[in-house]
Amino acid sequence: MRKTHLIFLALAAFSGMAQAQTVNLEQATQMALNADPRIEEQRANVAAAQALIQKVEGEGGIRASVNLYAALAPRASNGLFTNGTNSCPAGGCTLRDDGNTINDGITVTSGITASIIKPLYTFGKLSNYMTAAKYNKDLKSDEVALAKGQTWLTVRRAYYGYLTARDTRRLLIGVRHQLADAEAPLKKKADSGNGSMRDVYALENGLGLLDKYIAEATGVEQIALAGLKTIIGVPIDDPLTVADTHITPVSMPDGSLKQFSNEALANRPEMHMAESGLAALRSYVQARKAERYPNLYAGVMAQAQYTPGRDRLDNPYIYDPLNSAFATPVIGIKWDFNPGVLNANVSSAEAELRGAVAKAQLAQVGIPYQVTEAYRNVSSLHAQIEALEKARVASKRWMISSFLDFQAGLVDGGILGMAVAGNTSTQVDYFKAVNDFNMQVAQLRVATGDYPQ
């Protein structure tokens, strides 16, 4: 009894694990926005832009430099004068001149140099670089929004594409079943001489074509489902179903073309990117030009070196760098100037600025066109759907009545084939028009910036 109970629990657990996950369009969209690595890549670029801001802030802050070292140095002893002392007796004395020899041997010297420096004034370099860095971060943030828009659109392309292919496959299978039911009676009538083999062949031809279209729709359906799994982060081999039972038209967008165009110019990430890019490059050009000027700084500098084996000299007029120490506050001007490189950097920055201006102008012209194209397509497809709604009802009635007449022997296979082809074409055109309409509505929302950013 216990063994049976355990088996039952194991089967129940397996059944729960194998159950397909079901998602609707909004759930799939949210999953994709959380899973798409393209969005995460753009977020990483934003983090890099923030790091650049911090780097510029660091360039304007306090910087410290420390260098600790050890080296070889000559020994020195027996005084300052040739008499072997540091004093000069009456009668005169002579300074030693063997400073460049190692007559007294070699020893180890060690030292340290250190400085703490704070820029005081950079003639606009830091302020302009900071402004450019901040606008660069704004630009990268808009690229995140742009990536989200593409993900948002891709989810709908896969979702609607899957529903369209599935509905098309189901339609074709239904039509095939209706025709297949008539195949055996038709053959029987032809064999008995009460029917024509021409009708049998026409029916078989139609069934073969339907099989071809069913296989094509099945392939598209499977590809669309695999694409949907990929974009929302579901493993390709895991089961997945969608909540919608059929492809249906979304609501017609409410608004005029002018309203949509104005909304696009105000909300599109590309417009923000153009503004941020222009502002960033203007500041960058000014910063490059400011490289012509020096940096004013203040701080503290210190140096010490100790060499055992060398006598220490305390005379203020004689300096021995191998035995010395000092620390002092400093104020200075540092100027790194290379005219050729500087002019090239300025020219490069100005060229980038001209390119950004051209892109901004292109966005101002191209975005209204994208809105117009999507808006006109939405209007046209909406009218097509309304026309196809009527046509698909009539074509279905045509096929059913032709099928009944065919079974009754009132029409031949050619008439039935025309009715079946007409109904199938109309139904498939309807599904395609709904898919295209839904995608154009989505495209209009992306064109106006009306999507999660």
JSON list of N, CA and C in Angstrom, two decimals, residues 275-305:
[
{"chain": "A", "resi": 275, "resn": "GLU", "atom": "N", "xyz": [19.45, 65.27, -28.68]},
{"chain": "A", "resi": 275, "resn": "GLU", "atom": "CA", "xyz": [19.71, 66.44, -27.83]},
{"chain": "A", "resi": 275, "resn": "GLU", "atom": "C", "xyz": [20.90, 66.19, -26.90]},
{"chain": "A", "resi": 276, "resn": "SER", "atom": "N", "xyz": [20.92, 65.00, -26.27]},
{"chain": "A", "resi": 276, "resn": "SER", "atom": "CA", "xyz": [22.02, 64.69, -25.35]},
{"chain": "A", "resi": 276, "resn": "SER", "atom": "C", "xyz": [23.35, 64.60, -26.08]},
{"chain": "A", "resi": 277, "resn": "GLY", "atom": "N", "xyz": [23.31, 63.97, -27.27]},
{"chain": "A", "resi": 277, "resn": "GLY", "atom": "CA", "xyz": [24.54, 63.84, -28.03]},
{"chain": "A", "resi": 277, "resn": "GLY", "atom": "C", "xyz": [25.10, 65.18, -28.47]},
{"chain": "A", "resi": 278, "resn": "LEU", "atom": "N", "xyz": [24.21, 66.08, -28.90]},
{"chain": "A", "resi": 278, "resn": "LEU", "atom": "CA", "xyz": [24.67, 67.41, -29.30]},
{"chain": "A", "resi": 278, "resn": "LEU", "atom": "C", "xyz": [25.27, 68.16, -28.12]},
{"chain": "A", "resi": 279, "resn": "ALA", "atom": "N", "xyz": [24.58, 68.14, -26.98]},
{"chain": "A", "resi": 279, "resn": "ALA", "atom": "CA", "xyz": [25.09, 68.85, -25.80]},
{"chain": "A", "resi": 279, "resn": "ALA", "atom": "C", "xyz": [26.41, 68.26, -25.34]},
{"chain": "A", "resi": 280, "resn": "ALA", "atom": "N", "xyz": [26.51, 66.93, -25.37]},
{"chain": "A", "resi": 280, "resn": "ALA", "atom": "CA", "xyz": [27.75, 66.28, -24.94]},
{"chain": "A", "resi": 280, "resn": "ALA", "atom": "C", "xyz": [28.91, 66.66, -25.85]},
{"chain": "A", "resi": 281, "resn": "LEU", "atom": "N", "xyz": [28.67, 66.65, -27.15]},
{"chain": "A", "resi": 281, "resn": "LEU", "atom": "CA", "xyz": [29.75, 66.95, -28.08]},
{"chain": "A", "resi": 281, "resn": "LEU", "atom": "C", "xyz": [30.15, 68.43, -28.05]},
{"chain": "A", "resi": 282, "resn": "ARG", "atom": "N", "xyz": [29.19, 69.30, -27.81]},
{"chain": "A", "resi": 282, "resn": "ARG", "atom": "CA", "xyz": [29.55, 70.73, -27.68]},
{"chain": "A", "resi": 282, "resn": "ARG", "atom": "C", "xyz": [30.50, 70.92, -26.50]},
{"chain": "A", "resi": 283, "resn": "SER", "atom": "N", "xyz": [30.17, 70.31, -25.38]},
{"chain": "A", "resi": 283, "resn": "SER", "atom": "CA", "xyz": [31.04, 70.43, -24.20]},
{"chain": "A", "resi": 283, "resn": "SER", "atom": "C", "xyz": [32.38, 69.75, -24.44]},
{"chain": "A", "resi": 284, "resn": "TYR", "atom": "N", "xyz": [32.34, 68.65, -25.18]},
{"chain": "A", "resi": 284, "resn": "TYR", "atom": "CA", "xyz": [33.58, 67.93, -25.48]},
{"chain": "A", "resi": 284, "resn": "TYR", "atom": "C", "xyz": [34.51, 68.78, -26.34]},
{"chain": "A", "resi": 285, "resn": "VAL", "atom": "N", "xyz": [33.93, 69.46, -27.32]},
{"chain": "A", "resi": 285, "resn": "VAL", "atom": "CA", "xyz": [34.73, 70.34, -28.17]},
{"chain": "A", "resi": 285, "resn": "VAL", "atom": "C", "xyz": [35.36, 71.46, -27.34]},
{"chain": "A", "resi": 286, "resn": "GLN", "atom": "N", "xyz": [34.58, 72.06, -26.44]},
{"chain": "A", "resi": 286, "resn": "GLN", "atom": "CA", "xyz": [35.12, 73.11, -25.59]},
{"chain": "A", "resi": 286, "resn": "GLN", "atom": "C", "xyz": [36.23, 72.59, -24.67]},
{"chain": "A", "resi": 287, "resn": "ALA", "atom": "N", "xyz": [36.04, 71.37, -24.17]},
{"chain": "A", "resi": 287, "resn": "ALA", "atom": "CA", "xyz": [37.07, 70.79, -23.31]},
{"chain": "A", "resi": 287, "resn": "ALA", "atom": "C", "xyz": [38.36, 70.55, -24.10]},
{"chain": "A", "resi": 288, "resn": "ARG", "atom": "N", "xyz": [38.22, 70.08, -25.34]},
{"chain": "A", "resi": 288, "resn": "ARG", "atom": "CA", "xyz": [39.40, 69.86, -26.17]},
{"chain": "A", "resi": 288, "resn": "ARG", "atom": "C", "xyz": [40.12, 71.17, -26.46]},
{"chain": "A", "resi": 289, "resn": "LYS", "atom": "N", "xyz": [39.36, 72.21, -26.72]},
{"chain": "A", "resi": 289, "resn": "LYS", "atom": "CA", "xyz": [39.98, 73.51, -26.97]},
{"chain": "A", "resi": 289, "resn": "LYS", "atom": "C", "xyz": [40.69, 74.03, -25.72]},
{"chain": "A", "resi": 290, "resn": "ALA", "atom": "N", "xyz": [40.12, 73.74, -24.54]},
{"chain": "A", "resi": 290, "resn": "ALA", "atom": "CA", "xyz": [40.73, 74.19, -23.29]},
{"chain": "A", "resi": 290, "resn": "ALA", "atom": "C", "xyz": [42.04, 73.48, -22.99]},
{"chain": "A", "resi": 291, "resn": "GLU", "atom": "N", "xyz": [42.33, 72.38, -23.73]},
{"chain": "A", "resi": 291, "resn": "GLU", "atom": "CA", "xyz": [43.61, 71.69, -23.53]},
{"chain": "A", "resi": 291, "resn": "GLU", "atom": "C", "xyz": [44.79, 72.60, -23.90]},
{"chain": "A", "resi": 292, "resn": "ARG", "atom": "N", "xyz": [44.52, 73.71, -24.59]},
{"chain": "A", "resi": 292, "resn": "ARG", "atom": "CA", "xyz": [45.60, 74.64, -24.93]},
{"chain": "A", "resi": 292, "resn": "ARG", "atom": "C", "xyz": [46.17, 75.33, -23.68]},
{"chain": "A", "resi": 293, "resn": "TYR", "atom": "N", "xyz": [45.39, 75.36, -22.62]},
{"chain": "A", "resi": 293, "resn": "TYR", "atom": "CA", "xyz": [45.75, 76.15, -21.45]},
{"chain": "A", "resi": 293, "resn": "TYR", "atom": "C", "xyz": [46.26, 75.25, -20.33]},
{"chain": "A", "resi": 294, "resn": "PRO", "atom": "N", "xyz": [47.04, 75.83, -19.40]},
{"chain": "A", "resi": 294, "resn": "PRO", "atom": "CA", "xyz": [47.64, 75.02, -18.33]},
{"chain": "A", "resi": 294, "resn": "PRO", "atom": "C", "xyz": [46.63, 74.74, -17.22]},
{"chain": "A", "resi": 295, "resn": "ASN", "atom": "N", "xyz": [47.08, 73.97, -16.22]},
{"chain": "A", "resi": 295, "resn": "ASN", "atom": "CA", "xyz": [46.30, 73.70, -15.02]},
{"chain": "A", "resi": 295, "resn": "ASN", "atom": "C", "xyz": [46.99, 74.37, -13.83]},
{"chain": "A", "resi": 296, "resn": "LEU", "atom": "N", "xyz": [46.24, 75.09, -13.04]},
{"chain": "A", "resi": 296, "resn": "LEU", "atom": "CA", "xyz": [46.75, 75.70, -11.81]},
{"chain": "A", "resi": 296, "resn": "LEU", "atom": "C", "xyz": [46.45, 74.75, -10.66]},
{"chain": "A", "resi": 297, "resn": "TYR", "atom": "N", "xyz": [47.46, 74.47, -9.83]},
{"chain": "A", "resi": 297, "resn": "TYR", "atom": "CA", "xyz": [47.27, 73.50, -8.77]},
{"chain": "A", "resi": 297, "resn": "TYR", "atom": "C", "xyz": [47.97, 73.97, -7.49]},
{"chain": "A", "resi": 298, "resn": "ALA", "atom": "N", "xyz": [47.60, 73.33, -6.38]},
{"chain": "A", "resi": 298, "resn": "ALA", "atom": "CA", "xyz": [48.25, 73.56, -5.08]},
{"chain": "A", "resi": 298, "resn": "ALA", "atom": "C", "xyz": [48.34, 72.23, -4.36]},
{"chain": "A", "resi": 299, "resn": "GLY", "atom": "N", "xyz": [49.30, 72.15, -3.40]},
{"chain": "A", "resi": 299, "resn": "GLY", "atom": "CA", "xyz": [49.44, 70.90, -2.67]},
{"chain": "A", "resi": 299, "resn": "GLY", "atom": "C", "xyz": [50.67, 70.89, -1.79]},
{"chain": "A", "resi": 300, "resn": "VAL", "atom": "N", "xyz": [51.10, 69.72, -1.47]},
{"chain": "A", "resi": 300, "resn": "VAL", "atom": "CA", "xyz": [52.27, 69.51, -0.63]},
{"chain": "A", "resi": 300, "resn": "VAL", "atom": "C", "xyz": [53.16, 68.48, -1.32]},
{"chain": "A", "resi": 301, "resn": "MET", "atom": "N", "xyz": [54.48, 68.78, -1.33]},
{"chain": "A", "resi": 301, "resn": "MET", "atom": "CA", "xyz": [55.45, 67.83, -1.88]},
{"chain": "A", "resi": 301, "resn": "MET", "atom": "C", "xyz": [56.49, 67.52, -0.82]},
{"chain": "A", "resi": 302, "resn": "ALA", "atom": "N", "xyz": [56.96, 66.29, -0.82]},
{"chain": "A", "resi": 302, "resn": "ALA", "atom": "CA", "xyz": [57.96, 65.86, 0.17]},
{"chain": "A", "resi": 302, "resn": "ALA", "atom": "C", "xyz": [58.90, 64.86, -0.47]},
{"chain": "A", "resi": 303, "resn": "GLN", "atom": "N", "xyz": [60.14, 64.88, 0.03]},
{"chain": "A", "resi": 303, "resn": "GLN", "atom": "CA", "xyz": [61.13, 63.92, -0.47]},
{"chain": "A", "resi": 303, "resn": "GLN", "atom": "C", "xyz": [62.12, 63.62, 0.65]},
{"chain": "A", "resi": 304, "resn": "ALA", "atom": "N", "xyz": [62.55, 62.38, 0.74]},
{"chain": "A", "resi": 304, "resn": "ALA", "atom": "CA", "xyz": [63.56, 61.99, 1.74]},
{"chain": "A", "resi": 304, "resn": "ALA", "atom": "C", "xyz": [64.39, 60.86, 1.16]},
{"chain": "A", "resi": 305, "resn": "GLN", "atom": "N", "xyz": [65.70, 60.89, 1.47]},
{"chain": "A", "resi": 305, "resn": "GLN", "atom": "CA", "xyz": [66.57, 59.81, 1.03]},
{"chain": "A", "resi": 305, "resn": "GLN", "atom": "C", "xyz": [67.66, 59.61, 2.08]}
]
